[in-house]
């Protein structure tokens, strides 16, 4: 049984979809509701959803549902379709590769596209040293492997992750992730030798970068000891934790301490990577050269692919056969990645991210001048968060952020929340969104704020 009947034409995705917000039914409409009913019966409750629609096509800055509604996309599937959904170059590359071969397993019979993606990542990631790259399927898998590599290289076991950090949902990455609900609660025991340190959260801790780094380093030295520490892993801008931009000087100070003590510094750029922040990688904004960088999400235009890239001597620590997996660096995903990376460069998408960010910040800061519930507008490029607070106490207002997102979605704008306290609205639009659609989406979000 299909949701689409014979009288309906299914639009093709990509930039040629009409770039408009169009509501022809309530959200969810009847066809979407039918899918959600089937989902409830067939898929476990643990797998939630934010937007109650049955998606049938997407591209540019819209997602179209089975009822013919066209929603403005300010989330890009959590920072994945950064080049735009169904990007023509990506579609062509995927179609050509799947017709050639879908899989040989890179560990069995290697192929060029994997090597070419590795070469690209070695070239594009920050760090003026010789690099190597291994490919995997998801962000969490990349993080797991970065930790494996760091432990093998150092011969040490302890790993430091941070307050408000997010690194995935597998056992080791749950241990690295800070927030219990919904990510960890009831799913323990968690992997050992993972320690949590305070990071930098200028809006809430009021510390300079140097002060916050001193706190981090003191905790590590007192509670773990540098000699036991394999790696420190941090998101240059914490994503799920609330789009937290560390204070100036914080990351360089932590990197410097790691260098001095032989600790591997891992930047988790799964969410910040690939033009999202206005640079190819967010580490560039902070002037740091991580030893290892994990990537996923925006790497392949929506195809599942992830990477660990870093110093050749660290990456080479593992014995042959120690790293891999059946699907890691799948040829179709690699073909998509090569096309996606070309699109970032040819379309100057890092510059486009800066422009989009200017609009987002200007509109939100203007609203903040008359609405004290906006505690802070922050972020870099097209990765902008708005933290909502109780104006009287400064306490996080998660209910307000949730109400705004819910109302915006009902009016046909996909907007996501984040934050340890759930009180941050985050904007992660595809960089293919046009200005008119972006402004219309923000009109709806600000209207929802005013009405809440
Ligand atoms: N590291 C920094 O942001 C994924 C997941 C949301 P996977 N973030 C969105 C959710 O509810 O599952 C993420 C990330 C950072 C690692 C990951 C994990 O990437 O591809 O989801 O495994």
XYZ file of C-alpha atoms and ligand atoms in Angstrom:
474
model
C 0.000 0.000 0.000
C 1.334 3.413 -0.894
C 0.477 6.811 0.488
C 0.418 8.194 -3.015
C -2.655 7.330 -5.118
C -2.774 7.133 -8.868
C -4.188 10.641 -9.240
C -1.275 12.229 -7.431
C 1.977 13.232 -9.073
C 5.008 12.775 -6.861
C 7.276 15.766 -7.329
C 10.954 15.125 -7.963
C 13.193 16.556 -5.253
C 16.019 19.030 -5.717
C 16.249 22.753 -6.397
C 13.539 22.710 -9.071
C 10.836 22.094 -6.459
C 8.728 25.256 -6.072
C 10.540 27.252 -3.393
C 7.496 28.179 -1.354
C 5.741 27.510 1.926
C 2.406 25.950 1.024
C -0.100 24.492 3.439
C -2.981 22.622 1.802
C -3.984 20.636 4.915
C -3.361 20.862 8.635
C -0.013 19.317 9.706
C -0.271 16.343 9.743
C -2.613 15.943 6.785
C -4.528 12.691 6.240
C -1.819 10.907 4.244
C 0.871 11.867 6.740
C -1.391 10.737 9.574
C -1.831 7.384 7.867
C 1.960 6.921 7.803
C 2.322 8.032 11.425
C -0.298 5.420 12.419
C 1.635 2.746 10.559
C 4.853 3.994 12.176
C 3.322 3.714 15.638
C 2.374 0.087 14.920
C 5.579 -0.975 13.151
C 8.417 1.106 14.631
C 9.284 1.164 18.354
C 8.263 4.177 20.411
C 11.940 4.860 21.187
C 12.408 6.171 17.648
C 10.708 9.553 17.862
C 10.018 12.240 15.267
C 9.920 16.035 15.436
C 7.858 16.915 12.369
C 4.620 14.906 11.934
C 4.746 14.480 8.157
C 5.401 11.805 5.561
C 8.180 13.361 3.475
C 8.053 12.605 -0.253
C 10.471 15.141 -1.759
C 12.903 17.839 -0.669
C 15.299 20.347 -2.200
C 16.483 23.947 -2.129
C 14.901 25.108 1.109
C 11.736 22.994 1.293
C 10.449 19.568 2.339
C 7.231 18.381 0.611
C 4.894 15.920 2.310
C 2.481 13.282 1.020
C -0.469 15.680 1.323
C 1.203 18.276 -0.899
C 2.269 20.596 1.918
C 5.593 22.362 1.333
C 7.479 23.180 4.522
C 10.387 25.595 4.857
C 13.427 23.634 6.033
C 15.511 25.352 8.718
C 17.033 22.101 9.994
C 18.563 20.269 6.993
C 17.912 16.896 8.644
C 20.152 17.996 11.559
C 22.861 19.695 9.499
C 23.159 16.956 6.886
C 21.771 18.276 3.589
C 23.980 21.348 3.741
C 24.365 21.466 -0.075
C 20.600 21.034 -0.420
C 18.573 17.855 -0.689
C 18.720 15.964 -3.988
C 21.527 18.241 -5.205
C 21.759 17.539 -8.969
C 25.492 16.752 -8.807
C 24.965 14.328 -5.944
C 22.022 12.658 -7.675
C 24.081 12.178 -10.859
C 27.090 10.808 -8.957
C 24.964 8.361 -6.965
C 23.113 7.162 -10.058
C 26.340 6.636 -11.995
C 28.030 4.756 -9.142
C 25.095 2.489 -8.290
C 24.935 1.444 -11.936
C 28.658 0.600 -11.798
C 28.807 -1.281 -8.482
C 27.226 -0.749 -5.064
C 29.648 -2.619 -2.839
C 32.758 -4.721 -2.833
C 33.769 -3.942 0.772
C 36.805 -1.660 0.874
C 38.586 -4.172 3.127
C 38.091 -6.874 0.487
C 38.499 -5.151 -2.880
C 39.393 -1.447 -2.559
C 38.264 1.211 -5.058
C 39.318 4.719 -6.025
C 36.461 6.843 -4.645
C 37.299 5.944 -1.007
C 40.931 6.934 -1.566
C 39.844 10.145 -3.324
C 37.583 11.111 -0.388
C 40.491 10.423 1.995
C 42.780 12.612 -0.127
C 40.181 15.423 -0.135
C 39.687 15.285 3.634
C 43.446 15.186 4.244
C 43.755 18.309 2.110
C 40.728 20.252 3.410
C 40.936 19.692 7.164
C 43.004 22.154 9.211
C 46.536 21.090 10.145
C 49.764 21.706 8.259
C 51.019 18.136 8.735
C 50.745 14.869 6.844
C 47.299 13.339 7.375
C 45.428 10.111 6.745
C 41.695 9.334 6.754
C 39.588 6.246 7.503
C 35.893 6.168 6.528
C 32.890 4.849 8.443
C 29.074 5.018 8.337
C 27.919 7.421 11.050
C 29.154 10.156 13.335
C 29.071 7.850 16.345
C 31.126 5.235 14.522
C 33.709 7.852 13.560
C 33.950 8.989 17.196
C 34.334 5.371 18.405
C 37.176 4.863 15.952
C 38.910 8.133 16.831
C 39.007 6.946 20.455
C 40.284 3.496 19.423
C 43.061 5.128 17.406
C 44.014 7.549 20.211
C 44.182 4.711 22.764
C 46.308 2.548 20.486
C 48.653 5.455 19.721
C 49.142 6.559 23.331
C 48.865 3.198 25.094
C 46.602 5.037 27.579
C 42.925 4.476 28.332
C 41.225 7.536 29.835
C 39.167 9.883 27.669
C 37.828 13.316 28.601
C 34.518 14.580 27.237
C 32.705 17.713 28.366
C 29.611 19.089 30.023
C 26.974 19.669 27.298
C 28.904 17.409 24.878
C 27.170 15.136 22.364
C 28.957 12.372 20.475
C 26.340 9.719 19.636
C 24.156 6.875 20.865
C 26.389 3.759 20.704
C 27.715 2.442 24.021
C 31.025 4.327 24.041
C 29.501 7.482 22.562
C 26.609 7.407 25.076
C 29.294 7.463 27.751
C 30.859 10.500 26.041
C 27.496 12.269 25.649
C 26.504 14.444 28.617
C 22.713 14.506 28.609
C 20.792 11.651 30.240
C 17.367 12.272 28.693
C 16.700 11.135 26.064
C 20.105 9.752 25.101
C 21.300 7.610 28.021
C 18.600 7.097 30.616
C 18.174 3.390 31.411
C 20.687 2.293 28.761
C 23.723 1.745 31.017
C 26.154 0.451 32.057
C 28.323 2.783 30.028
C 31.877 2.301 28.796
C 34.518 2.851 31.487
C 37.420 5.316 31.558
C 35.327 8.231 30.297
C 35.549 11.396 32.422
C 33.539 14.603 32.138
C 35.162 18.005 32.488
C 33.667 21.504 32.543
C 33.998 23.347 29.224
C 33.374 27.003 28.324
C 29.817 28.372 28.262
C 30.286 32.158 28.367
C 26.570 32.977 28.706
C 26.218 30.811 31.810
C 29.692 30.572 33.402
C 30.839 34.155 32.771
C 34.449 32.944 32.455
C 37.084 34.084 29.966
C 38.606 31.424 27.740
C 41.756 31.350 29.877
C 39.749 30.954 33.103
C 37.552 28.201 31.684
C 40.611 26.368 30.295
C 42.332 26.566 33.690
C 39.264 24.941 35.261
C 39.224 22.175 32.637
C 42.949 21.486 32.975
C 42.882 21.510 36.760
C 40.051 18.962 36.796
C 41.964 16.717 34.369
C 45.224 16.941 36.305
C 43.622 16.368 39.711
C 41.059 13.709 38.840
C 42.676 11.746 35.989
C 46.344 12.610 35.542
C 47.834 13.403 32.140
C 49.804 10.138 32.131
C 46.562 8.147 32.036
C 44.836 10.262 29.428
C 44.619 9.091 25.797
C 42.379 11.797 24.366
C 40.284 14.880 24.899
C 37.238 15.060 22.605
C 35.254 18.254 22.093
C 32.914 19.833 19.578
C 34.426 23.220 18.571
C 30.872 24.569 18.875
C 28.773 22.256 21.042
C 25.753 21.270 18.954
C 23.103 19.180 20.700
C 24.240 20.777 23.983
C 22.996 24.225 22.907
C 25.106 25.747 20.098
C 27.619 26.856 22.692
C 30.530 28.871 21.294
C 33.508 28.677 23.662
C 35.110 31.909 24.899
C 38.122 33.222 22.932
C 41.294 31.380 23.768
C 39.600 28.384 25.418
C 40.217 25.810 22.678
C 43.819 26.910 21.904
C 44.685 26.632 25.617
C 43.272 23.097 25.834
C 45.069 22.093 22.617
C 48.339 23.492 23.963
C 47.971 21.526 27.208
C 47.231 18.325 25.241
C 50.352 18.836 23.075
C 52.524 19.357 26.140
C 51.284 16.096 27.696
C 51.090 13.779 24.693
C 47.283 13.715 24.807
C 45.439 13.344 21.479
C 43.118 16.329 20.873
C 40.038 15.231 18.910
C 37.721 17.841 17.393
C 34.281 16.326 16.792
C 33.200 18.301 13.715
C 30.296 15.989 12.886
C 27.808 18.872 13.223
C 30.099 21.885 12.637
C 31.896 20.542 9.581
C 31.583 21.241 5.852
C 30.953 24.973 5.363
C 28.228 25.061 8.025
C 29.966 27.675 10.198
C 31.293 29.798 7.332
C 34.579 27.916 7.132
C 35.079 24.390 5.837
C 35.689 23.319 9.464
C 34.884 25.231 12.661
C 38.363 24.557 14.095
C 39.638 27.153 11.609
C 37.712 29.949 13.396
C 39.512 29.171 16.636
C 42.971 28.835 15.099
C 43.419 25.247 16.256
C 44.903 22.237 14.471
C 43.298 19.153 16.039
C 45.294 15.911 16.047
C 42.179 14.058 14.856
C 38.924 15.382 13.371
C 35.704 13.376 13.135
C 33.272 14.221 10.313
C 29.895 12.956 9.065
C 26.533 14.711 8.389
C 27.329 17.338 5.715
C 30.016 15.171 4.102
C 27.936 13.405 1.438
C 24.738 15.325 0.660
C 22.609 13.004 2.791
C 24.286 9.659 2.109
C 25.587 7.912 5.243
C 29.334 8.463 5.467
C 31.749 9.515 8.204
C 35.465 10.015 8.569
C 38.345 10.195 10.994
C 41.134 12.394 9.655
C 44.348 13.244 11.429
C 48.080 13.136 11.899
C 49.475 10.264 9.861
C 51.595 8.940 12.731
C 48.542 8.722 15.008
C 46.240 7.322 12.313
C 48.867 4.668 11.522
C 49.032 3.420 15.140
C 46.632 0.546 14.524
C 47.815 -2.856 13.312
C 46.563 -3.825 9.844
C 42.970 -5.036 10.056
C 42.320 -3.165 13.311
C 40.080 -0.570 11.677
C 37.189 -1.051 9.274
C 33.678 -2.426 8.886
C 31.545 -3.971 6.159
C 30.122 -0.731 4.763
C 32.591 1.959 5.853
C 33.352 4.186 2.866
C 30.665 2.593 0.717
C 31.265 3.467 -2.969
C 27.870 5.151 -3.478
C 28.400 7.291 -0.360
C 31.945 8.124 -1.502
C 30.719 9.156 -4.967
C 28.148 11.374 -3.236
C 30.870 12.861 -1.004
C 33.110 13.757 -3.942
C 30.172 15.498 -5.665
C 29.166 17.218 -2.423
C 32.663 18.522 -1.724
C 32.823 19.863 -5.298
C 29.516 21.644 -4.716
C 30.816 23.313 -1.519
C 33.746 24.675 -3.475
C 32.078 25.581 -6.794
C 29.085 27.248 -5.145
C 31.158 29.084 -2.487
C 28.877 27.659 0.163
C 31.045 28.747 3.088
C 30.426 32.343 1.969
C 26.729 31.606 1.622
C 26.745 30.274 5.205
C 28.175 33.604 6.383
C 25.429 35.533 4.544
C 22.695 33.297 5.941
C 24.198 33.696 9.404
C 24.121 37.495 9.094
C 20.399 37.371 8.323
C 19.683 34.931 11.152
C 21.613 36.953 13.722
C 20.205 40.320 12.578
C 16.599 39.103 12.722
C 17.023 37.395 16.100
C 18.983 40.236 17.677
C 16.369 42.711 16.540
C 13.725 40.573 18.270
C 15.925 40.356 21.380
C 15.889 44.163 21.795
C 12.157 44.034 22.604
C 11.857 40.520 24.067
C 13.906 39.831 27.211
C 13.046 36.119 26.974
C 15.832 35.910 24.354
C 18.851 35.442 26.606
C 21.459 35.107 23.890
C 21.804 34.808 20.108
C 25.035 33.002 19.239
C 26.807 30.827 16.716
C 28.909 31.070 13.588
C 27.792 31.103 9.954
C 24.580 29.177 9.344
C 24.760 27.475 12.756
C 22.891 29.926 14.965
C 21.182 29.258 18.284
C 18.793 31.386 20.341
C 18.741 30.643 24.068
C 15.447 31.374 25.846
C 15.342 32.291 29.527
C 13.013 33.463 32.249
C 13.831 37.205 32.193
C 13.390 37.490 35.966
C 15.828 34.766 36.953
C 17.835 33.899 33.825
C 16.698 30.286 34.290
C 16.472 28.238 31.073
C 12.982 28.279 29.503
C 12.704 24.968 27.674
C 8.920 25.161 27.538
C 9.085 28.370 25.501
C 11.596 26.975 22.981
C 9.450 23.846 22.633
C 6.243 25.867 22.136
C 7.841 28.054 19.461
C 9.152 25.032 17.534
C 5.797 23.259 17.740
C 3.875 26.306 16.522
C 6.351 26.975 13.683
C 6.066 23.370 12.502
C 2.254 23.605 12.550
C 2.626 26.666 10.294
C 4.939 24.861 7.870
C 8.430 25.742 9.100
C 10.786 22.984 10.260
C 12.750 24.299 13.208
C 14.690 22.272 15.785
C 15.507 22.797 19.432
C 18.615 21.734 21.368
C 20.408 22.391 24.628
C 21.020 20.559 27.872
C 17.941 22.404 29.153
C 16.061 22.124 25.833
C 15.803 25.923 25.754
C 17.638 26.705 22.521
C 16.082 27.103 19.073
C 18.734 26.180 16.525
C 18.902 27.245 12.925
C 20.710 24.897 10.530
C 19.151 25.661 7.136
C 20.403 24.011 3.976
C 22.758 26.503 2.339
C 20.636 26.161 -0.810
C 17.734 28.061 0.816
C 16.908 31.379 -0.875
C 16.631 34.661 1.031
C 12.879 35.049 0.604
C 12.210 31.623 2.062
C 14.677 32.195 4.900
C 12.965 35.468 5.838
C 9.515 33.893 5.607
C 10.657 31.047 7.868
C 12.000 33.551 10.399
C 8.760 35.593 10.210
C 6.881 32.456 11.240
C 9.315 31.626 14.078
C 9.201 35.203 15.404
C 5.398 35.196 15.097
C 5.327 32.023 17.176
C 7.589 33.695 19.764
C 5.304 36.740 19.947
C 2.250 34.493 20.371
C 3.838 32.330 23.099
N 28.955 14.056 17.121
C 28.885 16.484 17.317
O 26.174 16.229 16.476
C 24.910 13.746 15.807
C 22.017 13.366 16.484
C 20.684 13.627 17.055
P 25.443 10.074 14.139
N 24.013 14.758 16.196
C 22.623 14.610 15.911
C 20.058 12.429 17.661
O 19.071 12.668 18.363
O 20.491 11.285 17.447
C 26.339 13.866 16.252
C 26.900 15.120 16.572
C 28.231 15.173 17.007
C 28.447 12.848 16.828
C 27.137 12.710 16.396
C 26.611 11.350 16.071
O 26.406 11.225 14.707
O 25.665 10.143 12.657
O 24.052 10.444 14.572
O 25.912 8.798 14.729
